[in-house]
Amino acid sequence: MEYLAHLDKEKGYKQFLKDHLESVGNLISMQIPPTVGFDNIDNNIIKKFSYYMGYIHDIGKYSDYFQEYLKNEKSSRLKNHSHISACFLYNFLWKKVHSFEMDDKDMRIIVFLYYLCSRRHHDSLIVEAALFSNSMLDEVRALEKHLTEKAKDILRDLQLEEDMSFEEFSNYFRVDLLEKNKAYFEYMPSKFGNGKINDIKWYFLLIYIFSLLIDMDKLDSALIKIETTKNITPDRVTDYLRKKHGSDTKSNLVERRERARKSMVQAIDSMVDEDIKNVHFFTLTAPTGIGKTLSSLQSVLHLQKRIKDTENYTPKIIVAIPFVNIIEQNKMEYEHVFGEEIKMVVHHRLADFSSVGSSLEEIPIDKALLRTEAWEGDVILTTFVQLFQSIFTGENRLLKKINKLAGSIVILDEVQSIPQEYMPLIGATLRMIAKYYGTRFVLMTATQPKILEFGNLLLNRGDYETDGRKEIQLLPDHKFYFEGLHRTKFVPILEENLDNDGFIELLFEKWPFNKSCLIVVNTIKRSIELYKDIKKKIEEEELNIPVYYLSTNILPVIRRQVIKKVRDLLDNDEPVVLVSTQTIEAGVDMDFDMAFRDFAPLDSLIQTAGRVNRSGKKGCHLPVYIVELGKDNQYVYGLSHRKHTERLLKDKDEIYECDYGKLAEDYYDLALEEGVDDKSKNIWEAMIKLNFDDIKAFKLIENIEEVCDVFVEIDEDASALADAFEKVFSYDGKSDFDYDLSHALGEDYKDKYRGKLGVFEARALLKLIEGRMSDYIVQIRRSKLQGNKPIEFSARGDAQCSLYWVPFQELEYYYDEDTGFIDKSGKAHVY
């Protein structure tokens, strides 16, 4: 009999079960770098047990019930294969585990966790209180009997007859052996739940081996070739910088950047081999405009080469960034350095994954999506949300990429953007990932938030350098770069709360009309009011100075246009006013003459200052006025954040840029005194208990459930995307797909997807269209829609989805060309 793991009759593709099992086992074993180990459970044990897990995870597919389902679509409850496979794995590992030197308690736990991964590999991770219900027990017993009867045939197909006897092989299917282990097997979930098993390492082991299994299983099933990580010479960064700067090598800023870059590279090169093996944390504290993106990349390329030489493997490079627009900026810079030699994967909610890999490759869209979501590349560019939401979860789809962290080098850019209540949780998690997975982290920011010290608070460790994993500062003389800066100064004007009229009076008192001015406020409502009032005042004064508006209330496609217009004016040294919300802080590269910032936590103030005199060519100590507009800051920021900043600014007339670094250090010292937030404590406790229901309380973006997506059909491009979305969304998979996608996706897609589409093909195509539709989507809070609710997108063409829709003919009622979505709720909203 021909035993199959997967079959696609439409495409004439079949995968033999024995080949799939052998391939997944081997892939898992090859994927585990030498850095992985869990205290007394060393790398060799993890490799062997994980190989066995991969080799056995689908052994239940040998049942006639599954084969009939696959080949002839004959359904039966006995077609399920995961649980009987997991029982086989448990019995097999229980015999193998005794040949390793391991604590008896650890032995029982590790076998149980591998059982759990195999059992749940088609679902999300949960640790159930009752492992066998009566109906489930009946099912696995029936499969036990059936597969035992087929054991000789299975043994022959797997070509294992010389490795074990028929009796030994048959015994591994015995469910009663698990029942005999009741005290250590069926009661294991309660031992985690009641704290009798109380070690965080089990959480990190469980999500790691689960990730290995589901990732390699999916990639092998899709016939995606897994390649070893490639690297390039670090000198490619130097070559690119020479081309980029051209003849501009004598300016003060370029000289400072060059000095900083060489200092960072030297910090890596001066490390002895023992440090290369043991140091897992690198901090890069440097002011804005010092060239951190490329300098950090070159440092990491040097580190990658040193690791390859000392540990005999090449680590992936993973760059996690809080904001999508910074990712796009970094992507352009990295592409200049990597060329076609390095496979770069960009993964975020809006990423265009159709071009994953080098441009010389032609990859089917479903495989491109799978490779992107699995972080299957040499360099990964992703967001904090993708990274951290995939660590604190039991969700199958999110967890599959977590194994790629093992042995990798992870750059966390703008690490101060992590919400303060989660800093202890994330700091402790980084410590554990470094310890157990051997991951190296580069923490990069202008205002180092002491996230590792926050982690130590949660771990109840007073020492900063724990587990021999000391921290190295990549820019040891970073204070020199702060002390030598004279670009800006803070000017606090906080004696009274200002209303709009009071603020405009202050603005026109302080602002020389021949200079560019940035105004950053805390709520959308305030930003729109001020934009309109300032524009009106400028017209009344006949100043002929352009005023622009920027916030997430306007469409991303319009935001980019606004940024380009403002940047062009700034580059030509022309006066311009930009009124914005905090969205300007998210890596938008602009260079104003002065700024006004509504009161906010210190790190936000420093981010705003980074948009003033950025190049340092406009003079010294250009002002960033800090004011307080009503009580807006109370809607946005927590009390402790505001309190610490107030304390540091109190009684100060001016604070020069050279003191920002010390100010940030004092700010985070005050935050550390607050201790560990309950949000971090509760999730950490849930991780120890393997309580995935409570772990999913982690949300890097708060109140995301309160936000609705509103699609604004503002032009023909938006209409073409909406049409394509409806066609793919409504595709039933039965008939041929016959639609010209070129209007929405470009000429390459004119005839690319015709005929019958597979489920994964259609899903990938829909996700690609959704990513491009995001240019025409504004995210609006539900409460803000109350007074002016658009119609549901389904009214456009019967695509039953959660989108709202603003037709072109109704733009005037819902969308203002300057300020975006028209809010009639009268409430203040953040963004």
Coordinates of N, CA and C in Angstrom, one line a residue, residues 92-260:
F92 N 7.8 6.1 23.3 CA 9.2 5.9 22.7 C 10.2 6.7 23.5
L93 N 9.9 8.0 23.8 CA 10.8 8.9 24.5 C 11.0 8.4 26.0
W94 N 10.0 7.8 26.6 CA 10.1 7.4 27.9 C 11.1 6.3 28.0
K95 N 11.2 5.5 27.0 CA 12.3 4.4 27.0 C 13.7 5.0 26.7
K96 N 13.7 6.0 25.8 CA 15.0 6.6 25.4 C 15.6 7.5 26.5
V97 N 14.7 8.2 27.3 CA 15.1 9.2 28.2 C 16.0 8.6 29.3
H98 N 15.9 7.3 29.6 CA 16.6 6.7 30.7 C 18.1 6.5 30.4
S99 N 18.4 6.6 29.1 CA 19.8 6.5 28.7 C 20.6 7.8 28.8
F100 N 19.9 8.9 29.2 CA 20.6 10.1 29.4 C 20.7 10.4 30.9
E101 N 21.8 11.1 31.3 CA 21.9 11.6 32.7 C 21.0 12.8 32.9
M102 N 20.0 12.6 33.7 CA 19.0 13.6 33.9 C 18.2 13.4 35.2
D103 N 17.9 14.5 35.8 CA 17.1 14.4 37.0 C 15.8 13.7 36.7
D104 N 15.3 12.8 37.6 CA 14.1 12.1 37.4 C 12.9 13.0 37.1
K105 N 12.8 14.0 37.9 CA 11.6 15.0 37.7 C 11.7 15.6 36.4
D106 N 12.9 16.1 36.0 CA 13.1 16.7 34.7 C 12.8 15.8 33.6
M107 N 13.2 14.5 33.8 CA 12.9 13.5 32.8 C 11.4 13.3 32.5
R108 N 10.6 13.3 33.5 CA 9.2 13.2 33.3 C 8.6 14.4 32.7
I109 N 9.1 15.6 33.0 CA 8.5 16.8 32.5 C 8.8 16.9 31.0
I110 N 10.1 16.6 30.6 CA 10.5 16.8 29.2 C 9.8 15.9 28.3
V111 N 9.5 14.6 28.7 CA 8.8 13.7 27.9 C 7.3 14.1 27.7
F112 N 6.8 14.7 28.8 CA 5.4 15.2 28.7 C 5.3 16.4 27.8
L113 N 6.3 17.3 27.8 CA 6.2 18.4 26.9 C 6.3 18.1 25.4
Y114 N 7.2 17.1 25.2 CA 7.3 16.6 23.8 C 5.9 15.9 23.3
Y115 N 5.3 15.2 24.2 CA 4.0 14.6 23.9 C 3.0 15.7 23.6
L116 N 3.0 16.8 24.4 CA 2.1 17.9 24.2 C 2.3 18.6 22.9
C117 N 3.5 18.8 22.5 CA 3.8 19.4 21.2 C 3.3 18.6 20.0
S118 N 3.5 17.3 20.1 CA 3.0 16.4 19.0 C 1.5 16.4 19.0
R119 N 0.9 16.3 20.2 CA -0.6 16.2 20.2 C -1.2 17.5 19.7
R120 N -0.6 18.7 19.9 CA -1.2 19.9 19.6 C -0.7 20.6 18.3
H121 N 0.1 19.8 17.5 CA 0.8 20.5 16.4 C -0.1 21.0 15.3
H122 N -1.4 20.6 15.3 CA -2.3 21.2 14.3 C -3.2 22.3 15.0
D123 N -3.0 22.6 16.2 CA -3.8 23.5 17.0 C -2.9 24.5 17.8
S124 N -3.5 25.3 18.6 CA -2.7 26.2 19.4 C -2.3 25.4 20.7
L125 N -1.3 25.9 21.4 CA -0.8 25.3 22.6 C -1.8 25.6 23.8
I126 N -2.2 24.5 24.4 CA -2.9 24.7 25.7 C -2.5 23.5 26.5
V127 N -2.5 23.6 27.8 CA -2.2 22.5 28.8 C -3.5 22.2 29.5
E128 N -4.2 21.2 29.0 CA -5.5 20.9 29.5 C -5.4 20.1 30.8
A129 N -6.4 20.4 31.7 CA -6.5 19.7 33.0 C -6.7 18.2 32.8
A130 N -7.6 17.9 31.9 CA -7.9 16.4 31.6 C -7.3 16.1 30.2
L131 N -6.3 15.2 30.2 CA -5.7 14.9 28.9 C -6.5 13.9 28.1
F132 N -7.3 13.1 28.8 CA -8.2 12.2 28.0 C -9.6 12.3 28.5
S133 N -10.5 12.7 27.6 CA -11.9 12.5 27.9 C -12.3 11.1 27.5
N134 N -13.5 10.7 27.9 CA -13.9 9.3 27.6 C -14.0 9.0 26.1
S135 N -14.6 10.0 25.4 CA -14.7 9.8 23.9 C -13.3 9.8 23.2
M136 N -12.4 10.7 23.8 CA -11.1 10.7 23.2 C -10.3 9.4 23.5
L137 N -10.5 8.9 24.7 CA -9.9 7.6 25.1 C -10.4 6.5 24.2
D138 N -11.6 6.5 23.9 CA -12.2 5.5 23.0 C -11.5 5.6 21.6
E139 N -11.4 6.8 21.1 CA -10.8 7.0 19.8 C -9.4 6.6 19.7
V140 N -8.5 6.9 20.7 CA -7.1 6.5 20.6 C -6.9 5.0 20.9
R141 N -7.8 4.4 21.7 CA -7.7 3.0 21.8 C -8.1 2.2 20.5
A142 N -9.1 2.8 19.8 CA -9.5 2.2 18.5 C -8.3 2.3 17.6
L143 N -7.7 3.4 17.5 CA -6.5 3.6 16.7 C -5.3 2.8 17.1
E144 N -5.1 2.6 18.4 CA -4.1 1.8 18.9 C -4.2 0.3 18.4
K145 N -5.4 -0.2 18.5 CA -5.7 -1.5 18.0 C -5.5 -1.6 16.5
H146 N -6.0 -0.7 15.8 CA -5.8 -0.7 14.3 C -4.4 -0.6 13.9
L147 N -3.6 0.3 14.5 CA -2.2 0.5 14.1 C -1.3 -0.6 14.5
T148 N -1.7 -1.2 15.7 CA -0.9 -2.4 16.1 C -1.1 -3.5 15.1
E149 N -2.2 -3.7 14.6 CA -2.5 -4.7 13.6 C -1.7 -4.4 12.3
K150 N -1.4 -3.1 12.0 CA -0.7 -2.7 10.8 C 0.8 -2.5 11.1
A151 N 1.2 -2.9 12.3 CA 2.6 -2.5 12.7 C 3.7 -3.0 11.8
K152 N 3.5 -4.3 11.4 CA 4.6 -4.9 10.5 C 4.7 -4.1 9.2
D153 N 3.5 -3.7 8.6 CA 3.5 -3.0 7.4 C 4.2 -1.6 7.6
I154 N 3.8 -1.0 8.7 CA 4.4 0.4 9.0 C 5.9 0.3 9.2
L155 N 6.3 -0.7 9.9 CA 7.7 -0.9 10.2 C 8.5 -1.1 8.9
R156 N 7.9 -1.9 8.0 CA 8.5 -2.2 6.7 C 8.6 -0.9 5.9
D157 N 7.5 -0.1 5.8 CA 7.5 1.1 5.0 C 8.5 2.1 5.5
L158 N 8.7 2.2 6.9 CA 9.7 3.1 7.5 C 11.1 2.5 7.4
Q159 N 11.2 1.3 6.9 CA 12.5 0.6 6.8 C 13.3 0.6 8.2
L160 N 12.5 0.2 9.2 CA 13.1 0.2 10.6 C 13.2 -1.2 11.1
E161 N 13.0 -2.2 10.2 CA 13.0 -3.6 10.7 C 14.3 -4.0 11.3
E162 N 15.4 -3.5 10.9 CA 16.7 -3.8 11.5 C 17.0 -3.1 12.8
D163 N 16.2 -2.0 13.0 CA 16.4 -1.2 14.2 C 15.6 -1.6 15.4
M164 N 14.5 -2.2 15.2 CA 13.6 -2.6 16.4 C 12.7 -3.8 15.9
S165 N 12.3 -4.5 16.9 CA 11.4 -5.7 16.6 C 10.0 -5.2 16.5
F166 N 9.2 -6.1 15.9 CA 7.8 -5.8 15.7 C 7.1 -5.6 17.1
E167 N 7.5 -6.4 18.1 CA 6.9 -6.3 19.4 C 7.2 -4.9 20.1
E168 N 8.5 -4.6 20.0 CA 8.9 -3.3 20.6 C 8.1 -2.1 19.9
F169 N 8.1 -2.1 18.6 CA 7.4 -1.1 17.8 C 5.9 -1.0 18.2
S170 N 5.3 -2.2 18.2 CA 3.8 -2.3 18.6 C 3.6 -1.7 20.0
N171 N 4.5 -1.9 20.9 CA 4.3 -1.5 22.3 C 4.2 0.0 22.4
Y172 N 4.9 0.7 21.5 CA 4.9 2.2 21.5 C 3.5 2.8 21.3
F173 N 2.6 2.0 20.7 CA 1.2 2.5 20.5 C 0.3 2.3 21.7
R174 N 0.8 1.6 22.7 CA 0.0 1.2 23.9 C -0.4 2.4 24.7
V175 N -1.7 2.7 24.7 CA -2.2 3.8 25.5 C -2.2 3.5 27.0
D176 N -2.3 2.2 27.3 CA -2.4 1.8 28.8 C -1.1 2.1 29.5
L177 N 0.0 2.2 28.7 CA 1.3 2.6 29.4 C 1.3 4.0 29.9
L178 N 0.6 4.9 29.2 CA 0.4 6.3 29.6 C -0.4 6.3 30.9
E179 N -1.5 5.4 30.9 CA -2.4 5.4 32.0 C -1.7 4.9 33.3
K180 N -0.7 4.0 33.1 CA 0.0 3.5 34.2 C 0.9 4.6 34.8
N181 N 1.2 5.6 34.0 CA 2.1 6.7 34.5 C 1.2 7.8 34.9
K182 N 0.0 7.6 35.4 CA -1.0 8.6 35.7 C -0.4 9.7 36.6
A183 N 0.3 9.3 37.6 CA 0.8 10.3 38.6 C 1.7 11.3 37.9
Y184 N 2.4 10.8 36.9 CA 3.4 11.7 36.3 C 3.0 12.2 34.9
F185 N 1.9 11.6 34.4 CA 1.4 12.0 33.1 C 0.1 12.8 33.1
E186 N -1.0 12.1 33.5 CA -2.3 12.8 33.5 C -2.4 13.9 34.5
Y187 N -1.6 13.9 35.6 CA -1.7 14.9 36.6 C -0.6 16.0 36.3
M188 N 0.1 15.9 35.3 CA 1.2 16.9 35.0 C 0.6 18.3 34.8
P189 N -0.5 18.5 34.1 CA -1.0 19.9 34.0 C -1.3 20.5 35.3
S190 N -1.8 19.8 36.2 CA -2.2 20.3 37.5 C -0.9 20.7 38.3
K191 N 0.2 19.9 38.1 CA 1.4 20.2 38.8 C 2.0 21.6 38.3
F192 N 1.8 21.9 37.1 CA 2.2 23.3 36.6 C 1.2 24.3 37.2
G193 N -0.1 24.0 37.2 CA -1.1 24.9 37.6 C -1.0 25.3 39.1
N194 N -0.7 24.3 39.9 CA -0.6 24.6 41.4 C 0.8 25.0 41.9
G195 N 1.7 25.1 40.9 CA 3.0 25.6 41.3 C 4.0 24.6 41.8
K196 N 3.6 23.3 41.8 CA 4.6 22.3 42.2 C 5.7 22.2 41.2
I197 N 5.5 22.4 40.0 CA 6.5 22.6 39.0 C 6.7 24.1 38.8
N198 N 7.8 24.7 39.2 CA 7.9 26.1 39.3 C 9.2 26.6 38.7
D199 N 9.4 26.5 37.4 CA 10.6 26.9 36.7 C 10.3 27.4 35.3
I200 N 10.7 28.6 35.1 CA 10.4 29.3 33.8 C 11.0 28.6 32.6
K201 N 12.0 27.8 32.8 CA 12.7 27.2 31.7 C 11.7 26.3 30.9
W202 N 10.7 25.7 31.6 CA 9.8 24.8 30.9 C 9.0 25.6 29.8
Y203 N 8.6 26.8 30.1 CA 7.9 27.6 29.1 C 8.7 27.8 27.9
F204 N 10.0 28.2 28.1 CA 10.8 28.5 26.9 C 11.2 27.2 26.2
L205 N 11.3 26.1 26.9 CA 11.5 24.9 26.2 C 10.3 24.5 25.4
L206 N 9.1 24.6 26.0 CA 7.9 24.2 25.3 C 7.6 25.0 24.0
I207 N 7.7 26.3 24.1 CA 7.4 27.1 22.9 C 8.5 26.9 21.8
Y208 N 9.7 26.6 22.3 CA 10.8 26.4 21.3 C 10.6 25.1 20.5
I209 N 10.4 24.0 21.2 CA 10.2 22.7 20.5 C 8.9 22.6 19.7
F210 N 7.9 23.3 20.2 CA 6.6 23.4 19.5 C 6.8 24.1 18.2
S211 N 7.5 25.3 18.3 CA 7.8 26.1 17.1 C 8.6 25.3 16.1
L212 N 9.6 24.5 16.6 CA 10.4 23.7 15.7 C 9.6 22.7 14.9
L213 N 8.7 22.1 15.6 CA 7.8 21.1 14.9 C 6.9 21.7 13.9
I214 N 6.1 22.7 14.3 CA 5.1 23.2 13.4 C 5.8 24.0 12.2
D215 N 6.9 24.6 12.5 CA 7.6 25.3 11.4 C 8.2 24.3 10.3
M216 N 8.9 23.4 10.8 CA 9.5 22.4 9.8 C 8.5 21.6 9.2
D217 N 7.4 21.2 9.9 CA 6.3 20.5 9.3 C 5.7 21.2 8.2
K218 N 5.4 22.5 8.4 CA 4.7 23.3 7.3 C 5.6 23.5 6.2
L219 N 6.9 23.9 6.4 CA 7.8 24.2 5.3 C 8.1 22.9 4.5
D220 N 8.2 21.8 5.1 CA 8.5 20.6 4.4 C 7.2 20.2 3.6
S221 N 6.1 20.3 4.1 CA 4.8 20.0 3.4 C 4.7 20.9 2.2
A222 N 5.1 22.1 2.3 CA 5.0 23.0 1.1 C 6.2 22.9 0.2
L223 N 7.1 22.0 0.5 CA 8.3 21.8 -0.4 C 9.2 23.0 -0.5
I224 N 9.2 23.7 0.6 CA 10.1 24.9 0.7 C 11.5 24.5 1.2
K225 N 12.5 24.8 0.4 CA 13.8 24.4 0.7 C 14.4 25.3 1.8
I226 N 14.9 24.7 2.8 CA 15.5 25.4 3.9 C 17.0 25.5 3.7
E227 N 17.5 26.7 3.6 CA 18.9 26.9 3.3 C 19.7 27.4 4.5
T228 N 20.9 27.1 4.6 CA 21.8 27.6 5.6 C 21.9 29.1 5.5
T229 N 22.1 29.8 6.6 CA 22.2 31.3 6.6 C 23.5 31.7 5.9
K230 N 23.3 32.7 5.0 CA 24.5 33.2 4.3 C 24.9 34.5 5.0
N231 N 26.2 34.9 4.8 CA 26.7 36.2 5.3 C 27.5 36.9 4.3
I232 N 27.7 38.2 4.5 CA 28.5 38.9 3.6 C 29.6 39.6 4.4
T233 N 30.6 40.1 3.7 CA 31.7 40.8 4.4 C 31.1 42.2 5.0
P234 N 31.5 42.5 6.2 CA 31.1 43.8 6.8 C 31.6 45.0 6.0
D235 N 32.6 44.8 5.2 CA 33.2 45.9 4.4 C 32.1 46.5 3.4
R236 N 31.1 45.7 3.2 CA 30.1 46.2 2.2 C 29.4 47.4 2.8
V237 N 29.3 47.5 4.1 CA 28.7 48.7 4.7 C 29.6 50.0 4.4
T238 N 30.9 49.8 4.6 CA 31.8 50.9 4.3 C 31.8 51.3 2.9
D239 N 31.7 50.4 2.0 CA 31.6 50.7 0.6 C 30.4 51.5 0.2
Y240 N 29.3 51.1 0.8 CA 28.0 51.8 0.6 C 28.1 53.2 1.1
L241 N 28.6 53.4 2.3 CA 28.7 54.7 2.9 C 29.6 55.6 2.1
R242 N 30.6 55.1 1.5 CA 31.5 56.0 0.6 C 30.6 56.5 -0.6
K243 N 29.8 55.6 -1.2 CA 29.0 56.0 -2.3 C 27.9 57.0 -1.8
K244 N 27.4 56.7 -0.6 CA 26.2 57.5 -0.1 C 26.7 59.0 0.1
H245 N 27.8 59.1 0.8 CA 28.2 60.5 1.2 C 29.0 61.2 0.1
G246 N 29.6 60.4 -0.8 CA 30.4 61.0 -1.9 C 31.5 61.9 -1.4
S247 N 31.4 63.2 -1.8 CA 32.5 64.1 -1.4 C 32.3 64.7 -0.1
D248 N 31.1 64.5 0.5 CA 30.8 65.1 1.8 C 31.4 64.3 3.0
T249 N 32.7 64.4 3.1 CA 33.4 63.6 4.1 C 34.0 64.5 5.2
K250 N 34.0 65.8 5.0 CA 34.6 66.7 5.9 C 33.7 67.4 6.9
S251 N 32.4 67.2 6.7 CA 31.4 67.9 7.6 C 31.5 67.3 9.0
N252 N 31.2 68.1 10.0 CA 31.3 67.7 11.4 C 30.5 66.4 11.7
L253 N 29.2 66.4 11.1 CA 28.3 65.3 11.4 C 28.9 64.0 10.8
V254 N 29.3 64.1 9.5 CA 29.9 62.9 8.9 C 31.1 62.4 9.6
E255 N 31.9 63.3 10.1 CA 33.1 62.9 10.9 C 32.7 62.2 12.2
R256 N 31.7 62.7 12.8 CA 31.2 62.1 14.1 C 30.6 60.7 13.8
R257 N 29.9 60.6 12.7 CA 29.3 59.3 12.4 C 30.4 58.3 12.1
E258 N 31.4 58.7 11.4 CA 32.6 57.8 11.0 C 33.3 57.4 12.3
R259 N 33.5 58.3 13.2 CA 34.2 58.0 14.5 C 33.3 57.0 15.3
A260 N 32.0 57.2 15.3 CA 31.1 56.3 16.1 C 31.1 54.9 15.4

